[in-house]
Tab-separated table of C-alpha atoms in Angstrom:
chain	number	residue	atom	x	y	z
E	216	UNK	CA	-7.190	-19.369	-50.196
E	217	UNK	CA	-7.523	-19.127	-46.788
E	218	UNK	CA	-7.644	-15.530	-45.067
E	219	UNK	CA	-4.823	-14.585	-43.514
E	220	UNK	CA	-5.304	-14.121	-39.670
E	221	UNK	CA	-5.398	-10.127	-38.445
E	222	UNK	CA	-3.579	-9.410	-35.613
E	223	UNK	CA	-5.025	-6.303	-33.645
E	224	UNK	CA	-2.608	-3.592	-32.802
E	225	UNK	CA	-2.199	-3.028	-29.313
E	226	UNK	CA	-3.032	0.604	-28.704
E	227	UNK	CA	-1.786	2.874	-26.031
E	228	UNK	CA	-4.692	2.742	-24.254
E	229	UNK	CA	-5.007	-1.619	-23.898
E	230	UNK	CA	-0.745	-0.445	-22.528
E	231	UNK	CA	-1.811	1.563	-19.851
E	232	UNK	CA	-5.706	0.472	-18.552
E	233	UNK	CA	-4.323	-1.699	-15.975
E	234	UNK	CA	-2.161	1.509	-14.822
E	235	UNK	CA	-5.439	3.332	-14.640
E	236	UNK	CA	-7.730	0.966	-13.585
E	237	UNK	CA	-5.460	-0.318	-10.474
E	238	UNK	CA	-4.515	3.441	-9.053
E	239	UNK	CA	-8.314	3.746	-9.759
E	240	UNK	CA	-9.646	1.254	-7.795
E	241	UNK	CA	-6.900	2.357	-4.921
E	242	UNK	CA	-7.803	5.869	-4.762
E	243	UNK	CA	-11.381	4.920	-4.135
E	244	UNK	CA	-10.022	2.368	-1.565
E	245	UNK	CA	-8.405	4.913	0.360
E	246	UNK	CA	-10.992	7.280	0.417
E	247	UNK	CA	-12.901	5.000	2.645
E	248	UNK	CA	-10.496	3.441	4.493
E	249	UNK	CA	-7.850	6.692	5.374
E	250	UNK	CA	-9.655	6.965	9.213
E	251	UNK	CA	-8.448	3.223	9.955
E	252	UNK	CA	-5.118	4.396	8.631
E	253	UNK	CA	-4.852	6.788	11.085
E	254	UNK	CA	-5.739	4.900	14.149
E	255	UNK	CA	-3.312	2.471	13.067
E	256	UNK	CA	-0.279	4.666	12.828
E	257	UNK	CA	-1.302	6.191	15.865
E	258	UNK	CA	-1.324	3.009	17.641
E	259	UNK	CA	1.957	1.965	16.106
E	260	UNK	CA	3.534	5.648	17.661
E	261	UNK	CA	2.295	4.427	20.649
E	262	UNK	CA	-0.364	6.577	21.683
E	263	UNK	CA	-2.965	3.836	23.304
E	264	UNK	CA	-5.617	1.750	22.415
E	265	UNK	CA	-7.987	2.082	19.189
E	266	UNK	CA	-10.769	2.696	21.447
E	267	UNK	CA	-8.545	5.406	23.583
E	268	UNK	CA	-6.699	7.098	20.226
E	269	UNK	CA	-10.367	7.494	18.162
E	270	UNK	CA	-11.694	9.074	21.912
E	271	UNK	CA	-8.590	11.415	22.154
E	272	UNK	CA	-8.711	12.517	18.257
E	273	UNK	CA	-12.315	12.856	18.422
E	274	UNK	CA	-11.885	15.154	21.808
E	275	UNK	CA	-8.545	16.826	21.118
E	276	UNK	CA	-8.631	17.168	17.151
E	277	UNK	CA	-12.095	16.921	15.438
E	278	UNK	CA	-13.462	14.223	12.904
E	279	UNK	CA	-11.106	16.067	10.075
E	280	UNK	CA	-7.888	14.816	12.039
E	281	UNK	CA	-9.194	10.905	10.882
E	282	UNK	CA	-8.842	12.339	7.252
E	283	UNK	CA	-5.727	14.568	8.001
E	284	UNK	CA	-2.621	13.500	5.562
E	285	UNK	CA	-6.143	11.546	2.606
E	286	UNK	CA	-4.193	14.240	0.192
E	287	UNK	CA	-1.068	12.246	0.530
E	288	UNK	CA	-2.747	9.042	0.825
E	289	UNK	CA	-4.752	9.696	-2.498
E	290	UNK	CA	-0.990	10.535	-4.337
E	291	UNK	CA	0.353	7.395	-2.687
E	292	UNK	CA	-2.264	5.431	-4.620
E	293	UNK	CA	-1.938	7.531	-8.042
E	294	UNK	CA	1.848	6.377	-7.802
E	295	UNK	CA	2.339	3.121	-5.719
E	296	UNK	CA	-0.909	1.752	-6.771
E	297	UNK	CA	-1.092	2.681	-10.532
E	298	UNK	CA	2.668	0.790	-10.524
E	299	UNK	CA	2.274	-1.875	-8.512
E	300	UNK	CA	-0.892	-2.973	-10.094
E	301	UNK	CA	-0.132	-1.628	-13.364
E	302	UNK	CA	2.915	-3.858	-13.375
E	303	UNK	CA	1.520	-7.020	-11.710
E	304	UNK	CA	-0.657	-7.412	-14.554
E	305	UNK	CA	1.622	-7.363	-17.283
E	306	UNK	CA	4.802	-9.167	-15.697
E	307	UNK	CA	1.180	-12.424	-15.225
E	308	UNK	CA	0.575	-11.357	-18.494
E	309	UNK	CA	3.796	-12.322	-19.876
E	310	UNK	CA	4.438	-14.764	-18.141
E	311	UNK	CA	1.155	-16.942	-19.116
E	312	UNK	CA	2.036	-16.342	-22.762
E	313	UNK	CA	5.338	-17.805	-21.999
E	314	UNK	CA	3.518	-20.913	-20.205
E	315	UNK	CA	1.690	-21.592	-23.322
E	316	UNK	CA	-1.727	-19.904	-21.514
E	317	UNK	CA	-1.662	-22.124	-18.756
E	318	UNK	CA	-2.632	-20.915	-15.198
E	319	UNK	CA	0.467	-19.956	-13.624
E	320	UNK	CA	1.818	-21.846	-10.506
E	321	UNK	CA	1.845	-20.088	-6.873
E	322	UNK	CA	5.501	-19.399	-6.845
E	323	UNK	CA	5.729	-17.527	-10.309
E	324	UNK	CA	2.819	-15.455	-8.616
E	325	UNK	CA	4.315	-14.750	-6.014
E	326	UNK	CA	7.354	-13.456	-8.107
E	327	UNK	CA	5.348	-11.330	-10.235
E	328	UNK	CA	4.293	-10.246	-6.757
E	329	UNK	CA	7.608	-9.387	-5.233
E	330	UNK	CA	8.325	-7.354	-8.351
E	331	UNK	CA	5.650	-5.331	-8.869
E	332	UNK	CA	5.918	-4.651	-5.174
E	333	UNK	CA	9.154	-3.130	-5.645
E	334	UNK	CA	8.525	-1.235	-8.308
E	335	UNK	CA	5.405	0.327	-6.779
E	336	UNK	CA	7.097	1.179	-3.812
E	337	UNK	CA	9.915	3.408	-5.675
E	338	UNK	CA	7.256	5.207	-7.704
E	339	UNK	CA	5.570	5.861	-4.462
E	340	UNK	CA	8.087	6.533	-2.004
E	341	UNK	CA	7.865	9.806	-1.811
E	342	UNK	CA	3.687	10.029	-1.000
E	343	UNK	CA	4.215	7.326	1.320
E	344	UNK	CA	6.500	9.437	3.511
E	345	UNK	CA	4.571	12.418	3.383
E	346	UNK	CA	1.568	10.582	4.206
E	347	UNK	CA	3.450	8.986	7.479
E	348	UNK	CA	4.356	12.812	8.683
E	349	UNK	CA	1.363	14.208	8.063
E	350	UNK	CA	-0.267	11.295	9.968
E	351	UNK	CA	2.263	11.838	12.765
E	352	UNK	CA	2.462	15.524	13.372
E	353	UNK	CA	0.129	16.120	15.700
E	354	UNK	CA	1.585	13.519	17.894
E	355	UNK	CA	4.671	15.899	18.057
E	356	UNK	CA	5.397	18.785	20.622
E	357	UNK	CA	4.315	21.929	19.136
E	358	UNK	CA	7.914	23.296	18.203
E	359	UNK	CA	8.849	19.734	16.163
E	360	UNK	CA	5.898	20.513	14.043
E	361	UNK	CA	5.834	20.259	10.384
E	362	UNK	CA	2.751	21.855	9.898
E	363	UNK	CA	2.586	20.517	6.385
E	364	UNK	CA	-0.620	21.751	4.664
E	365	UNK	CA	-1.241	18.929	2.007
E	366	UNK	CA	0.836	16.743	0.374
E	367	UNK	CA	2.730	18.688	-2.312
E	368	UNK	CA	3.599	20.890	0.198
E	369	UNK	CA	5.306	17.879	2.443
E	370	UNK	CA	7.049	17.255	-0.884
E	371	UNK	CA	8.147	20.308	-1.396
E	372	UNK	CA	9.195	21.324	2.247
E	373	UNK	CA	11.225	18.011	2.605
E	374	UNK	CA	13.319	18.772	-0.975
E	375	UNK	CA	13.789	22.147	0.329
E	376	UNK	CA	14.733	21.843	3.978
E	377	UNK	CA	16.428	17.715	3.536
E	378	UNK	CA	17.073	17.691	-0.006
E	379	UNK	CA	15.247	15.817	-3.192
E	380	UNK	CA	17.050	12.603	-2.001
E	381	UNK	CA	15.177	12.778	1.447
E	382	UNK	CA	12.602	11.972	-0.513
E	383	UNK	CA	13.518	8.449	-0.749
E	384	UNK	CA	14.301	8.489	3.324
E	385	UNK	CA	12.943	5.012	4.020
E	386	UNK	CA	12.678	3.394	0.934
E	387	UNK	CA	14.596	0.583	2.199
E	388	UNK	CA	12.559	-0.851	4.248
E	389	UNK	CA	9.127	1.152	2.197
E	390	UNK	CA	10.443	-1.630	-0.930
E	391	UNK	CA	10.933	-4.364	1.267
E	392	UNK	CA	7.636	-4.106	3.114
E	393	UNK	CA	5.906	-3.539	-0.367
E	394	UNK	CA	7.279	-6.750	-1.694
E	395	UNK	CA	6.000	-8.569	1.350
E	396	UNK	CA	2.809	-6.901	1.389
E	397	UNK	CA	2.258	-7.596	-2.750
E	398	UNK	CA	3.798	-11.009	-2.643
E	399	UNK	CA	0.567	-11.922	-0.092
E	400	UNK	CA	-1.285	-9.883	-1.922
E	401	UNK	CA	-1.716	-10.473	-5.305
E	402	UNK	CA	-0.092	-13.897	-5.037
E	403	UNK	CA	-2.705	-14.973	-3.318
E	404	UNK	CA	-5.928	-13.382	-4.414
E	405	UNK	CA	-5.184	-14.940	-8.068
E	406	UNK	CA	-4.741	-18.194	-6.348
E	407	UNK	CA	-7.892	-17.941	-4.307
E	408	UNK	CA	-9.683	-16.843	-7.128
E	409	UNK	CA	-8.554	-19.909	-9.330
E	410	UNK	CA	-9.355	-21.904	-6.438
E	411	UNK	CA	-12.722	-20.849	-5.553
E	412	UNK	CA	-13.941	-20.551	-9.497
E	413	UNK	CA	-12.338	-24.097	-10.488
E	414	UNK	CA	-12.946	-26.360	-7.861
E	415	UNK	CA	-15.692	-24.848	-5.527
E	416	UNK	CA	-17.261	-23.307	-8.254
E	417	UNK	CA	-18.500	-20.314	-6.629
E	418	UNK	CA	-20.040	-17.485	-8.742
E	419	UNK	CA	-18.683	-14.019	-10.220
E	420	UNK	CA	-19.614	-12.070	-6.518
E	421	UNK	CA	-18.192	-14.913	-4.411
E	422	UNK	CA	-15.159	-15.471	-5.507
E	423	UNK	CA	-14.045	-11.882	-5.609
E	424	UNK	CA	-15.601	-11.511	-2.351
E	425	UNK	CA	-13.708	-14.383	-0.823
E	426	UNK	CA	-10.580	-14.659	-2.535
E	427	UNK	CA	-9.892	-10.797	-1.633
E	428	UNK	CA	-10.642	-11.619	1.841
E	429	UNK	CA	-7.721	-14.053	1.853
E	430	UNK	CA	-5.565	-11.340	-0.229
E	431	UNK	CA	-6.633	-8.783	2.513
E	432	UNK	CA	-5.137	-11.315	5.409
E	433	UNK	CA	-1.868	-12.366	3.446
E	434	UNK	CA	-0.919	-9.162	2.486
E	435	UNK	CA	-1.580	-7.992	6.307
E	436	UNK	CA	0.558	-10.955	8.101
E	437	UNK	CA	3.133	-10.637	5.379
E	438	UNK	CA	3.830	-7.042	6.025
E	439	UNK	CA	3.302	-5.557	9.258
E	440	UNK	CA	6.408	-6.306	10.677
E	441	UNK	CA	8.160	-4.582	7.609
E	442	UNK	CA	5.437	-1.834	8.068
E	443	UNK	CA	6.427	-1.394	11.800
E	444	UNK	CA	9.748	-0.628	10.528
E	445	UNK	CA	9.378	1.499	7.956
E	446	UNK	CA	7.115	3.985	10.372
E	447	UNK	CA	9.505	4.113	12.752
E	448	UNK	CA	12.963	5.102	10.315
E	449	UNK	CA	9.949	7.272	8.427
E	450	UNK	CA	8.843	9.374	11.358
E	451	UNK	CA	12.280	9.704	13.542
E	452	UNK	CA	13.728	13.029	14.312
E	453	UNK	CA	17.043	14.280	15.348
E	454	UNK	CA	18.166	14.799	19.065
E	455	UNK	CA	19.664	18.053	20.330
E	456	UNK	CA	22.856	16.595	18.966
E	457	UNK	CA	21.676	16.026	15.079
E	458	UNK	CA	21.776	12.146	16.075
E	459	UNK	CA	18.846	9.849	14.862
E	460	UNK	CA	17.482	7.241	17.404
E	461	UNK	CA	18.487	4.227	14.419
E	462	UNK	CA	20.896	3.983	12.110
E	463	UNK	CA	18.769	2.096	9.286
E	464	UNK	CA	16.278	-0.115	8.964
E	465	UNK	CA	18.082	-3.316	10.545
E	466	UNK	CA	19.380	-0.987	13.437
E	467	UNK	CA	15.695	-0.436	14.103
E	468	UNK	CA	14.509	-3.995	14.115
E	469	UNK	CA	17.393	-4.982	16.560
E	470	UNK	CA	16.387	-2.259	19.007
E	471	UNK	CA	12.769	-3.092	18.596
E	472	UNK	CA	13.259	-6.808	19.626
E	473	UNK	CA	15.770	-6.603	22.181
E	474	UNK	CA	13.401	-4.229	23.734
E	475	UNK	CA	10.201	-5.969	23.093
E	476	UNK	CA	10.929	-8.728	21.418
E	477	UNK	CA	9.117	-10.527	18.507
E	478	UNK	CA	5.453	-9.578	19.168
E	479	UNK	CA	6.338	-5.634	19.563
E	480	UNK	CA	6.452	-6.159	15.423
E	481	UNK	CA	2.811	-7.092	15.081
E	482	UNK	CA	1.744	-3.894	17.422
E	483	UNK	CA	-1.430	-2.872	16.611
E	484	UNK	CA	-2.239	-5.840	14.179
E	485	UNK	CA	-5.719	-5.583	14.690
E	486	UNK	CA	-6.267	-2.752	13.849
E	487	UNK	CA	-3.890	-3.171	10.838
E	488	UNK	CA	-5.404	-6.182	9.948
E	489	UNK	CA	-8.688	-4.487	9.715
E	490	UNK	CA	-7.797	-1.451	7.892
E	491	UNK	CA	-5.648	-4.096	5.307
E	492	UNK	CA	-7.742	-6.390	4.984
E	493	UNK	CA	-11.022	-4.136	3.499
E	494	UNK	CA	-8.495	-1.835	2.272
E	495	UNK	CA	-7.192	-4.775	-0.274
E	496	UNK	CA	-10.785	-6.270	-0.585
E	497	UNK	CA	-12.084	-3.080	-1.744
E	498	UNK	CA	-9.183	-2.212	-4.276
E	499	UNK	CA	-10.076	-5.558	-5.711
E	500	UNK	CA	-13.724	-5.150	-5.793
E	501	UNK	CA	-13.404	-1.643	-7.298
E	502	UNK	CA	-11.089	-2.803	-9.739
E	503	UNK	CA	-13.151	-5.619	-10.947
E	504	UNK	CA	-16.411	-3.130	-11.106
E	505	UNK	CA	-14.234	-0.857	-13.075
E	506	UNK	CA	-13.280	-3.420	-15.467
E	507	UNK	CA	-16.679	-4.664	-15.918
E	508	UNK	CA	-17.612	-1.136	-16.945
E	509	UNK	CA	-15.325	-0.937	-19.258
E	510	UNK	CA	-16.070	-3.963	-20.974
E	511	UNK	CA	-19.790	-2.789	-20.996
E	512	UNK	CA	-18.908	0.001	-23.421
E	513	UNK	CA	-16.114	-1.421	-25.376
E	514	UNK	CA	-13.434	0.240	-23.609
């Protein structure tokens, strides 16, 4: 009699590794990359140059402005990250079993993309737009300032002063920029990846080397227009008469290009570029170290 095939349980923790191991990997990312994050959304409030913004901060603020808002930046990851990530990996998951194990095509990727982008980006809201007004603060005269101290207090200040909804100020445009960004993203770096290990056959290192370069330079040309966006409806203020400078997200993009047209979207891209790029490339690389770990002692 033949023995009956055991199917292993899956346990809570094979549920939620991917959770762990991608908000992991982006926490880590962050840590190194938050001074490039700065620059950028300095650059994007228009304050100058990357050369001229490091000299001011450096002059004006110290070395600890470059990691000013990293508390907010670090919850950003635990959330957006830890979803995004989390969720790619199950919704390719999935959807192999339901191709019969086959490699997935680009487009069905790139959906699993979109989606996980969304739903990391309404987990993560809220960090994301303490993180922009911490980052923005100092630009502000002294009386407009926040004067937030880390990022629970942001949280807390904005439920108390705006109410728990102003939370979500932004999201909008924060989803719709995610879903770019992840679409490039992961879309790409498991195509890459396929690529590069099937047909060029390049080793372990080189592959996730290269094919998270390429993620790192989708995700950034995707997004930065979206990102532009989403600063500027994240950081605007009221005018002596309680009006805001947009209306939403689309108001803002119509202003922006009648007043500078096209190219005023990719301001600072660059810089953004550069602080995407590694940013993705190392979230990839940490994650894959992580899970190469875990394999060593059975996790």
């Amino acid at each position: 009699m033949a023995e009956e095939k055991k199917v292993a349980p899956i346990g809570v923790w094979n549920t939620v590794k991917p959770f762990v191991n991608g908000g992991t990997s982006g926490m880590l990312a962050t840590c190194v990359i938050q001074p490039i994050d700065m620059i950028k959304v300095r650059i994007q409030l228009g304050q100058g140059s990357a050369a001229s913004v490091t000299t001011t901060m450096l002059k004006n603020e110290g070395i600890g402005a470059f990691y000013k808002g990293l508390s907010a930046g670090l919850l950003r990851q635990a959330t957006y990250t830890t979803a995004r990530l989390g969720s790619f990996k199950l919704l390719t998951a999935r959807a192999v079993e339901a191709n019969d194990g086959k490699p997935l095509p680009l487009y069905q990727k790139a959906l699993c993309g979109l989606t996980a982008g969304a739903i990391g980006a309404c987990v993560g809201s809220p960090a994301d737009l303490a993180l922009i007004r911490m980052q923005a603060d100092n630009t502000l005269p002294l009386a407009q300032r926040r004067n937030y101290t880390n990022a629970f207090h942001a949280l807390y200040r904005i439920s108390a002063d705006e109410g728990v909804l102003a939370l979500w100020k932004g999201c909008g445009p924060t989803v719709v920029r995610a879903m770019a960004l992840n679409m490039g993203m992961l879309a790409s770096y498991d195509q890459s990846a396929e690529y590069m290990r099937d047909n060029l056959g390049l080793g372990e290192t080189s592959t996730v080397v290269g094919a998270s370069a390429v993620s790192g330079f989708c995700a950034a040309a995707c997004s930065l227009p979206f990102d532009f966006v989403k600063t500027q409806i994240q950081k605007m203020q009221p005018d002596a008469q309680g009006k805001y400078p947009y209306t939403g997200s689309l108001d803002c993009a119509m202003q922006t290009l009648k007043s500078g047209g096209p190219l005023k979207f990719y301001t600072g891209f660059p810089v953004y570029c550069v602080r995407i790029a590694p940013h993705v490339m190392m979230t990839w690389i940490f994650l894959n170290q992580i899970t190469k770990f875990q394999k060593t002692i059975g996790m």
